[in-house]
CSV table of C-alpha atoms in Angstrom, one decimal:
chain,number,residue,atom,x,y,z
A,1,MET,CA,37.9,127.9,86.2
A,2,ASP,CA,40.3,125.8,88.5
A,3,LEU,CA,43.0,127.6,87.3
A,4,LEU,CA,42.1,131.2,89.0
A,5,ARG,CA,44.3,131.3,92.2
A,6,ARG,CA,42.5,132.1,95.2
A,7,GLU,CA,43.1,135.6,96.1
A,8,VAL,CA,44.7,136.1,99.8
A,9,PRO,CA,42.4,138.4,101.8
A,10,ALA,CA,43.5,142.2,102.6
A,11,SER,CA,43.5,141.5,106.0
A,12,SER,CA,45.7,139.2,106.0
A,13,LEU,CA,50.1,140.1,106.3
A,14,VAL,CA,52.2,139.2,103.4
A,15,VAL,CA,56.0,139.1,104.7
A,16,ALA,CA,58.6,139.0,101.4
A,17,VAL,CA,61.7,138.2,101.4
A,18,ASP,CA,64.5,137.8,99.6
A,19,PRO,CA,67.5,136.1,99.7
A,20,GLY,CA,71.5,137.0,99.2
A,21,LYS,CA,74.3,135.4,100.5
A,22,ALA,CA,74.7,137.2,104.0
A,23,PHE,CA,71.8,139.6,104.6
A,24,ASN,CA,67.7,139.1,103.3
A,25,ARG,CA,65.3,141.9,101.9
A,26,VAL,CA,62.0,142.2,103.8
A,27,TRP,CA,59.0,143.7,103.4
A,28,LEU,CA,55.8,143.4,105.6
A,29,THR,CA,52.7,144.3,104.4
A,30,THR,CA,49.0,144.5,104.4
A,31,GLY,CA,46.3,144.3,101.0
A,32,GLU,CA,44.5,147.9,104.0
A,33,ARG,CA,47.1,149.3,105.0
A,34,GLY,CA,50.1,149.3,102.5
A,35,LEU,CA,53.6,148.4,103.6
A,36,ILE,CA,54.2,148.4,108.1
A,37,GLY,CA,57.3,150.5,108.4
A,38,GLU,CA,60.3,150.5,106.6
A,39,PRO,CA,61.5,147.7,104.1
A,40,VAL,CA,64.6,146.0,106.8
A,41,THR,CA,68.1,144.4,105.9
A,42,LEU,CA,68.0,141.6,108.2
A,43,PRO,CA,71.0,138.6,108.3
A,44,VAL,CA,70.3,135.1,107.4
A,45,LEU,CA,71.5,133.5,110.2
A,46,ARG,CA,69.2,133.2,113.9
A,47,GLU,CA,69.0,136.7,115.1
A,48,GLY,CA,67.8,137.5,111.3
A,49,VAL,CA,64.2,135.2,112.0
A,50,GLU,CA,64.8,136.1,115.4
A,51,GLU,CA,64.2,139.5,114.3
A,52,LEU,CA,61.9,139.1,111.6
A,53,ALA,CA,59.2,136.7,113.9
A,54,ARG,CA,59.2,139.9,116.3
A,55,LEU,CA,58.4,142.8,113.7
A,56,ILE,CA,55.8,140.1,112.2
A,57,ASP,CA,54.0,140.4,116.5
A,58,ARG,CA,54.5,143.9,116.0
A,59,ALA,CA,52.2,144.3,113.2
A,60,GLY,CA,50.1,144.1,114.5
A,61,VAL,CA,47.7,141.8,112.4
A,62,GLU,CA,45.8,138.6,113.6
A,63,GLY,CA,46.6,135.4,111.4
A,64,ARG,CA,48.8,133.6,110.1
A,65,PRO,CA,51.1,136.1,108.2
A,66,VAL,CA,52.0,134.8,104.6
A,67,ILE,CA,55.7,134.9,104.2
A,68,GLY,CA,57.1,134.4,100.5
A,69,ILE,CA,60.9,133.6,99.1
A,70,GLU,CA,62.3,133.3,96.5
A,71,ALA,CA,63.7,130.3,95.7
A,72,THR,CA,67.6,131.3,94.2
A,73,GLY,CA,69.8,127.6,94.5
A,74,ALA,CA,70.6,127.3,97.9
A,75,LEU,CA,70.6,130.7,99.3
A,76,HIS,CA,66.9,130.6,100.4
A,77,ARG,CA,67.5,126.9,102.5
A,78,ALA,CA,67.9,127.6,105.4
A,79,TRP,CA,65.9,130.4,106.3
A,80,ALA,CA,63.2,128.7,104.2
A,81,ALA,CA,63.6,125.7,106.8
A,82,GLU,CA,62.8,127.7,109.8
A,83,ILE,CA,60.0,129.7,108.4
A,84,GLU,CA,58.5,126.7,107.7
A,85,ARG,CA,59.1,125.4,111.7
A,86,ARG,CA,58.1,129.0,112.9
A,87,TRP,CA,55.4,129.1,111.2
A,88,PRO,CA,53.8,125.9,109.7
A,89,GLY,CA,52.0,126.1,106.4
A,90,SER,CA,52.9,129.9,105.9
A,91,LEU,CA,55.5,129.6,103.1
A,92,ARG,CA,55.4,130.0,99.7
A,93,LEU,CA,58.0,129.7,97.0
A,94,PHE,CA,58.4,131.6,93.4
A,95,ALA,CA,61.4,130.8,91.2
A,96,PRO,CA,63.6,133.5,89.6
A,97,SER,CA,61.8,133.9,86.7
A,98,GLU,CA,58.2,134.2,87.9
A,99,THR,CA,60.1,137.0,89.7
A,100,THR,CA,60.9,138.4,86.6
A,101,ALA,CA,57.6,138.3,84.8
A,102,ALA,CA,56.3,140.1,87.7
A,103,ARG,CA,58.4,142.6,87.5
A,104,GLY,CA,57.9,142.9,84.0
A,105,GLN,CA,53.7,143.2,84.8
A,106,LEU,CA,54.4,145.9,87.5
A,107,GLY,CA,57.1,147.5,84.3
A,108,THR,CA,60.4,146.9,86.1
A,109,ARG,CA,61.6,144.5,84.0
A,110,ARG,CA,65.2,146.1,83.5
A,111,PHE,CA,65.8,147.2,87.3
A,112,LYS,CA,66.4,145.1,89.5
A,113,THR,CA,66.9,145.8,93.1
A,114,ASP,CA,66.4,143.7,96.1
A,115,ASP,CA,62.5,146.1,97.0
A,116,ARG,CA,61.8,146.0,93.4
A,117,ASP,CA,61.9,142.1,93.6
A,118,CYS,CA,60.2,141.7,96.9
A,119,ALA,CA,57.2,144.2,95.7
A,120,ALA,CA,57.3,141.6,92.6
A,121,LEU,CA,56.8,138.5,95.8
A,122,VAL,CA,54.1,141.1,96.8
A,123,TRP,CA,52.1,141.3,94.3
A,124,LEU,CA,52.5,138.0,93.5
A,125,LEU,CA,51.8,136.7,97.1
A,126,ARG,CA,47.7,138.4,97.5
A,127,GLN,CA,47.4,136.9,93.7
A,128,GLY,CA,47.5,133.3,95.7
A,129,ALA,CA,50.6,132.0,93.2
A,130,GLY,CA,53.4,130.8,94.9
A,131,ARG,CA,53.8,126.5,95.9
A,132,PRO,CA,53.7,125.1,99.9
A,133,ALA,CA,57.3,124.2,100.4
A,134,GLU,CA,58.0,120.3,100.2
A,135,PRO,CA,57.1,117.7,102.8
A,136,ASP,CA,59.8,116.7,105.0
A,137,GLY,CA,60.6,113.5,103.7
A,138,VAL,CA,60.1,114.6,100.0
A,139,ALA,CA,62.5,117.4,100.4
A,140,ALA,CA,65.3,115.1,102.3
A,141,MET,CA,64.5,113.2,98.8
A,142,LEU,CA,65.4,116.2,96.3
A,143,GLY,CA,68.5,116.7,98.5
A,144,VAL,CA,69.7,113.1,97.4
A,145,VAL,CA,68.8,112.6,94.2
A,146,ARG,CA,70.8,116.5,92.9
A,147,HIS,CA,73.8,115.0,94.9
A,148,ARG,CA,73.3,111.5,93.1
A,149,ALA,CA,72.9,113.8,90.1
A,150,GLN,CA,76.5,115.6,90.6
A,151,LEU,CA,78.1,112.1,91.5
A,152,VAL,CA,77.1,110.6,88.5
A,153,ASP,CA,78.4,113.5,86.6
A,154,ALA,CA,81.2,113.1,87.9
A,155,ARG,CA,81.7,109.9,87.7
A,156,LYS,CA,80.6,110.7,84.4
A,157,THR,CA,83.8,112.8,83.4
A,158,LEU,CA,86.6,110.7,85.7
A,159,GLN,CA,86.2,107.4,83.4
A,160,GLN,CA,86.5,109.9,80.0
A,161,ARG,CA,89.9,111.0,81.7
A,162,LEU,CA,90.5,107.0,82.9
A,163,HIS,CA,90.4,105.8,79.0
A,164,ASP,CA,92.6,108.6,77.7
A,165,GLN,CA,94.8,108.3,80.9
A,166,LEU,CA,94.6,104.4,80.3
A,167,ASN,CA,95.1,104.6,76.4
A,168,ALA,CA,98.7,107.0,76.9
A,169,LEU,CA,99.5,104.4,79.3
A,170,CYS,CA,99.0,101.6,77.5
A,171,PRO,CA,98.2,102.7,74.0
A,172,GLY,CA,96.4,100.4,71.8
A,173,LEU,CA,94.9,98.8,75.1
A,174,SER,CA,91.6,100.9,75.3
A,175,ALA,CA,90.1,100.4,72.5
A,176,PRO,CA,86.6,100.6,70.8
A,177,PRO,CA,84.7,97.4,70.1
A,178,GLY,CA,86.3,97.6,65.4
A,179,HIS,CA,89.3,96.6,67.2
A,180,GLY,CA,88.6,93.6,69.5
A,181,ARG,CA,87.0,93.4,72.5
A,182,ALA,CA,86.1,97.0,74.2
A,183,LEU,CA,87.2,98.0,77.9
A,184,LYS,CA,83.8,99.0,79.9
A,185,LEU,CA,85.2,99.5,83.5
A,186,GLU,CA,82.5,99.0,86.4
A,187,THR,CA,83.4,95.6,85.2
A,188,PRO,CA,85.7,93.2,86.9
A,189,THR,CA,87.4,93.1,84.6
A,190,GLY,CA,88.3,96.9,83.6
A,191,GLN,CA,88.9,97.6,87.3
A,192,ALA,CA,91.8,94.8,87.0
A,193,VAL,CA,93.6,96.4,83.9
A,194,LEU,CA,93.3,99.8,85.4
A,195,ALA,CA,94.9,97.8,88.9
A,196,CYS,CA,97.6,96.5,86.8
A,197,ALA,CA,98.2,99.4,84.7
A,198,ALA,CA,99.0,101.9,87.8
A,199,ALA,CA,100.8,99.0,89.2
A,200,PHE,CA,103.4,97.5,86.8
A,201,ALA,CA,103.1,101.4,85.2
A,202,GLY,CA,101.8,99.9,81.9
A,203,ARG,CA,103.8,97.1,81.4
A,204,ALA,CA,102.1,93.8,80.2
A,205,PRO,CA,100.6,91.7,83.5
A,206,SER,CA,100.4,88.4,83.4
A,207,ALA,CA,96.8,86.6,83.5
A,208,ARG,CA,97.0,85.8,87.3
A,209,SER,CA,97.8,89.1,88.4
A,210,LEU,CA,95.0,90.4,87.0
A,211,ARG,CA,92.1,87.9,88.3
A,212,ALA,CA,93.9,88.9,91.5
A,213,ARG,CA,93.6,92.4,91.7
A,214,ALA,CA,89.8,92.3,90.1
A,215,PRO,CA,86.7,93.0,92.6
A,216,GLY,CA,84.9,91.0,91.3
A,217,ARG,CA,85.2,87.3,89.1
A,218,MET,CA,87.2,87.2,86.0
A,219,THR,CA,87.4,84.1,83.8
A,220,ALA,CA,90.8,82.6,83.2
A,221,ALA,CA,89.8,83.0,79.2
A,222,THR,CA,89.5,86.9,79.7
A,223,ALA,CA,91.9,87.3,81.7
A,224,GLU,CA,94.7,85.2,79.5
A,225,PHE,CA,92.8,87.9,76.1
A,226,TRP,CA,93.8,90.8,78.1
A,227,SER,CA,97.1,89.3,79.3
A,228,SER,CA,98.1,88.7,75.4
A,229,ARG,CA,96.7,92.0,73.5
A,230,TRP,CA,98.6,93.6,76.4
A,231,LYS,CA,101.9,92.7,74.9
A,232,ARG,CA,100.9,93.2,71.2
A,233,LEU,CA,100.9,97.0,72.8
A,234,LEU,CA,103.7,99.6,71.9
A,235,ASP,CA,106.1,99.9,73.9
A,236,PRO,CA,104.6,102.4,77.6
A,237,PRO,CA,106.0,106.4,77.4
A,238,ALA,CA,109.5,107.6,78.8
A,239,ASP,CA,107.0,108.6,81.3
A,240,ALA,CA,105.7,106.4,82.6
A,241,ARG,CA,105.8,105.6,86.1
A,242,LEU,CA,104.8,109.9,86.5
A,243,ARG,CA,101.2,108.5,84.5
A,244,ALA,CA,100.8,105.3,86.5
A,245,GLU,CA,100.6,107.2,89.9
A,246,ARG,CA,98.4,109.8,88.4
A,247,LEU,CA,96.2,106.8,87.1
A,248,ALA,CA,96.2,104.7,90.6
A,249,ARG,CA,94.8,108.3,91.6
A,250,ASP,CA,91.8,108.7,89.7
A,251,LEU,CA,91.3,105.3,90.8
A,252,ARG,CA,90.8,105.3,93.7
A,253,ARG,CA,88.6,108.8,93.2
A,254,TRP,CA,86.0,107.1,90.8
A,255,GLN,CA,85.5,103.7,92.8
A,256,GLN,CA,85.3,106.4,95.6
A,257,LEU,CA,83.0,107.8,94.1
A,258,GLN,CA,81.0,104.4,93.4
A,259,ALA,CA,80.3,103.8,97.2
A,260,ASP,CA,78.9,106.9,97.9
A,261,ILE,CA,76.7,106.7,94.5
A,262,ALA,CA,75.9,103.2,96.3
A,263,LEU,CA,75.7,105.1,100.3
A,264,SER,CA,73.5,107.7,98.2
A,265,GLU,CA,71.1,104.8,95.9
A,266,ARG,CA,70.8,102.8,99.9
A,267,GLN,CA,69.8,106.4,101.4
A,268,LEU,CA,66.8,106.7,98.1
A,269,GLU,CA,65.6,103.4,99.0
A,270,GLN,CA,64.6,104.2,102.1
A,271,LEU,CA,63.3,107.9,101.7
A,272,LEU,CA,61.4,105.9,98.8
A,273,ALA,CA,59.6,104.4,101.6
A,274,ALA,CA,58.3,106.6,103.2
A,275,THR,CA,56.8,108.6,100.4
A,276,ALA,CA,53.5,108.0,98.4
A,277,GLY,CA,56.3,107.3,95.5
A,278,GLN,CA,56.9,103.8,96.8
A,279,VAL,CA,54.4,102.7,94.4
A,280,LEU,CA,55.9,103.6,91.0
A,281,THR,CA,58.7,100.7,91.1
A,282,THR,CA,55.4,98.7,90.8
A,283,LEU,CA,55.9,99.9,87.4
A,284,PRO,CA,58.2,97.5,85.0
A,285,GLY,CA,62.2,99.1,84.3
A,286,VAL,CA,60.8,101.5,87.0
A,287,ALA,CA,63.7,101.0,89.9
A,288,THR,CA,64.3,103.2,93.3
A,289,VAL,CA,66.3,104.9,91.0
A,290,ARG,CA,63.9,106.5,88.5
A,291,ALA,CA,61.4,106.5,91.1
A,292,CYS,CA,63.2,109.1,93.4
A,293,GLU,CA,64.0,111.0,90.1
A,294,PHE,CA,59.9,111.8,89.5
A,295,SER,CA,58.7,111.9,92.6
A,296,ALA,CA,61.3,114.6,94.3
A,297,TYR,CA,60.3,117.2,92.3
A,298,THR,CA,56.3,115.2,92.4
A,299,LEU,CA,55.1,114.8,95.2
A,300,PRO,CA,52.8,115.7,97.5
A,301,ILE,CA,50.2,114.5,94.6
A,302,GLU,CA,47.7,117.1,95.4
A,303,ARG,CA,49.7,120.3,94.1
A,304,TRP,CA,48.4,118.8,90.2
A,305,PRO,CA,45.0,118.3,90.0
A,306,THR,CA,45.2,116.7,86.7
A,307,PRO,CA,47.2,114.4,85.1
A,308,GLU,CA,47.6,117.2,82.3
A,309,HIS,CA,49.0,119.9,84.7
A,310,LEU,CA,51.9,117.5,85.7
A,311,TYR,CA,52.7,116.4,82.5
A,312,SER,CA,52.6,120.3,81.4
A,313,ALA,CA,55.1,120.8,84.3
A,314,THR,CA,57.9,118.8,82.8
A,315,GLY,CA,57.7,121.2,80.4
A,316,LEU,CA,57.4,117.6,78.0
A,317,ALA,CA,53.7,119.0,76.9
A,318,THR,CA,53.0,120.8,73.6
A,319,ALA,CA,52.9,124.7,72.9
A,320,THR,CA,49.5,125.5,72.2
A,321,TYR,CA,47.2,127.7,70.9
A,322,GLN,CA,43.7,129.1,70.9
A,323,SER,CA,41.9,131.2,68.9
A,324,SER,CA,38.1,131.9,67.7
A,325,THR,CA,38.1,128.5,65.4
A,326,ILE,CA,42.4,129.0,65.1
A,327,THR,CA,43.8,126.3,66.9
A,328,ARG,CA,47.9,125.7,66.1
A,329,ARG,CA,50.7,123.5,68.1
A,330,GLY,CA,53.8,123.9,67.9
A,331,ARG,CA,57.1,122.2,70.4
A,332,ILE,CA,57.0,121.4,73.3
A,333,SER,CA,57.3,124.1,75.9
A,334,ARG,CA,60.2,122.9,77.6
A,335,GLN,CA,58.9,124.9,81.1
A,336,GLY,CA,59.7,123.6,84.8
A,337,LEU,CA,62.9,122.4,86.0
A,338,PRO,CA,64.5,119.9,83.3
A,339,GLU,CA,65.6,117.6,85.7
A,340,HIS,CA,62.0,116.6,86.3
A,341,ARG,CA,61.1,116.5,82.5
A,342,ASN,CA,64.3,113.4,82.4
A,343,ALA,CA,62.8,112.0,85.2
A,344,LEU,CA,59.4,111.3,83.9
A,345,MET,CA,62.0,110.9,80.5
A,346,GLY,CA,63.2,108.0,81.8
A,347,ILE,CA,59.9,106.1,83.4
A,348,ALA,CA,58.6,106.2,79.9
A,349,TRP,CA,62.1,104.7,78.2
A,350,GLY,CA,61.6,102.2,80.8
A,351,LEU,CA,58.0,100.6,80.7
A,352,SER,CA,58.8,100.9,76.9
A,353,LEU,CA,61.0,98.2,77.1
A,354,ASN,CA,59.5,95.6,80.0
A,355,ALA,CA,55.5,96.8,80.0
A,356,PRO,CA,53.7,94.5,77.5
A,357,ALA,CA,50.7,97.5,77.2
A,358,PHE,CA,53.9,100.3,76.0
A,359,ARG,CA,55.9,98.2,74.0
A,360,ALA,CA,52.3,97.2,71.7
A,361,ARG,CA,51.9,101.4,72.4
A,362,ASP,CA,55.1,102.1,71.1
A,363,ALA,CA,55.6,99.8,68.9
A,364,GLU,CA,52.2,101.6,67.2
A,365,TYR,CA,53.8,105.0,67.2
A,366,ARG,CA,56.8,103.8,65.1
A,367,ALA,CA,54.7,102.4,61.8
A,368,ARG,CA,53.1,105.9,62.5
A,369,GLY,CA,56.8,107.5,61.0
A,370,PHE,CA,57.5,108.6,64.6
A,371,ARG,CA,61.3,109.4,65.4
A,372,PRO,CA,62.8,107.3,68.7
A,373,ILE,CA,62.1,110.3,70.2
A,374,GLN,CA,59.3,111.4,69.3
A,375,ALA,CA,57.6,108.1,70.4
A,376,ARG,CA,58.8,108.2,73.4
A,377,VAL,CA,57.7,112.0,74.3
A,378,ALA,CA,54.3,110.8,73.4
A,379,LEU,CA,54.7,108.0,75.5
A,380,ALA,CA,55.7,110.1,78.3
A,381,ARG,CA,52.2,111.5,78.1
A,382,HIS,CA,50.7,108.2,79.5
A,383,ALA,CA,53.4,107.5,81.8
A,384,CYS,CA,52.6,110.7,82.6
A,385,ARG,CA,48.9,110.4,83.5
A,386,LEU,CA,50.1,106.6,84.4
A,387,CYS,CA,51.8,107.8,87.8
A,388,TRP,CA,49.9,110.6,89.1
A,389,ARG,CA,46.9,107.5,89.0
A,390,LEU,CA,49.0,105.5,90.7
A,391,LEU,CA,50.0,108.1,93.1
A,392,HIS,CA,46.7,109.3,93.8
A,393,THR,CA,44.9,104.9,94.7
A,394,GLN,CA,48.7,103.2,95.4
A,395,GLN,CA,47.5,100.6,94.0
A,396,PRO,CA,50.2,98.5,92.1
A,397,TYR,CA,50.3,98.5,88.7
A,398,ASP,CA,48.6,95.8,86.4
A,399,ASP,CA,49.9,95.8,82.6
A,400,GLN,CA,46.7,93.6,81.8
A,401,ARG,CA,43.9,97.0,83.1
A,402,TYR,CA,45.8,99.0,81.8
A,403,ALA,CA,45.1,98.2,78.7
A,404,ARG,CA,42.2,97.6,79.7
A,405,THR,CA,41.6,101.2,80.3
A,406,ARG,CA,43.2,101.7,77.3
A,407,ARG,CA,41.2,99.8,74.8
A,408,ARG,CA,37.8,101.3,76.5
A,409,GLY,CA,39.3,104.7,75.9
A,410,ARG,CA,39.9,104.7,72.3
């Protein structure tokens, strides 16, 4: 029965907001009076929020309003922050998929308009649906987590392009391990090789030049290996000077991305320390980034009454069908945010490598014939329960205590 939502009283003012790029569509309703006035279109600027405040005051409904807004990318963020500031605790957020499903219940799934979306939001709000806005600390952490993810994706793409450019400028230098020693661009050795390739337009540098351009420690033996290997390569292409200029610019761009990622990780460390998610860093194999990624999509933990609710929200729970004596389980549901799911899988991966109790459980699953990804999904269920408990109790992780609890639960 805890799955049932608490309905909004018919006397309460329900406000539905369908956001747009320049204008937002707004409905004001109550269960007793229905639609109050005509639907209005308000600008997303300050005067739009001021007009919304006047409409709520003129509605003549006592008590705090219940305001629902569709969380569509970044379009809703400005109004959501201002609404939460003016009417604390009144805001409810809805995913576009929830609005679409509600339109289906109302018989207008295939006919999307702003007014039909507002009607769907009103229908959901009166049933008590929607999630509250994240606390300021969690919202700030979520913003940095998403920004860092974009930077990491850009770095991955740029690294692939750097490898391609280096291979074209110095044929065979950036080779796989089967041809000798692999070149990792993020290491001081890789940075020195890229810098020399750009500086000398693909011509072989001396070991001294390589060591001089290394941003970190580079041994004389390593420098000599790459210098001698470079001298055995074919000649650079005819447009080597142009390629070297492009490589130099991309190298500076990659270094700036590295600096931006490091800055975002320092910001995450500061933000995490002010939230309940700091306790997750006591888990073996879970440092600041993994703890922030999971906490940003999970906190406040009071949103999830049980660990199963949290696990289901990640999309890793298997689909279940039960009717009378028939019970069937299907594949994982994959509902919810992929980032939330990936964060939990990352924690399970770290625990399977560093926590003795999880290593033993992983070996147990492998012995039973689980494939690696199946074993990690199964471990993610236990990791989810553990994280839920730590976030509630704020007690650091103790592997011995966890192992004893596991044995008692058998």
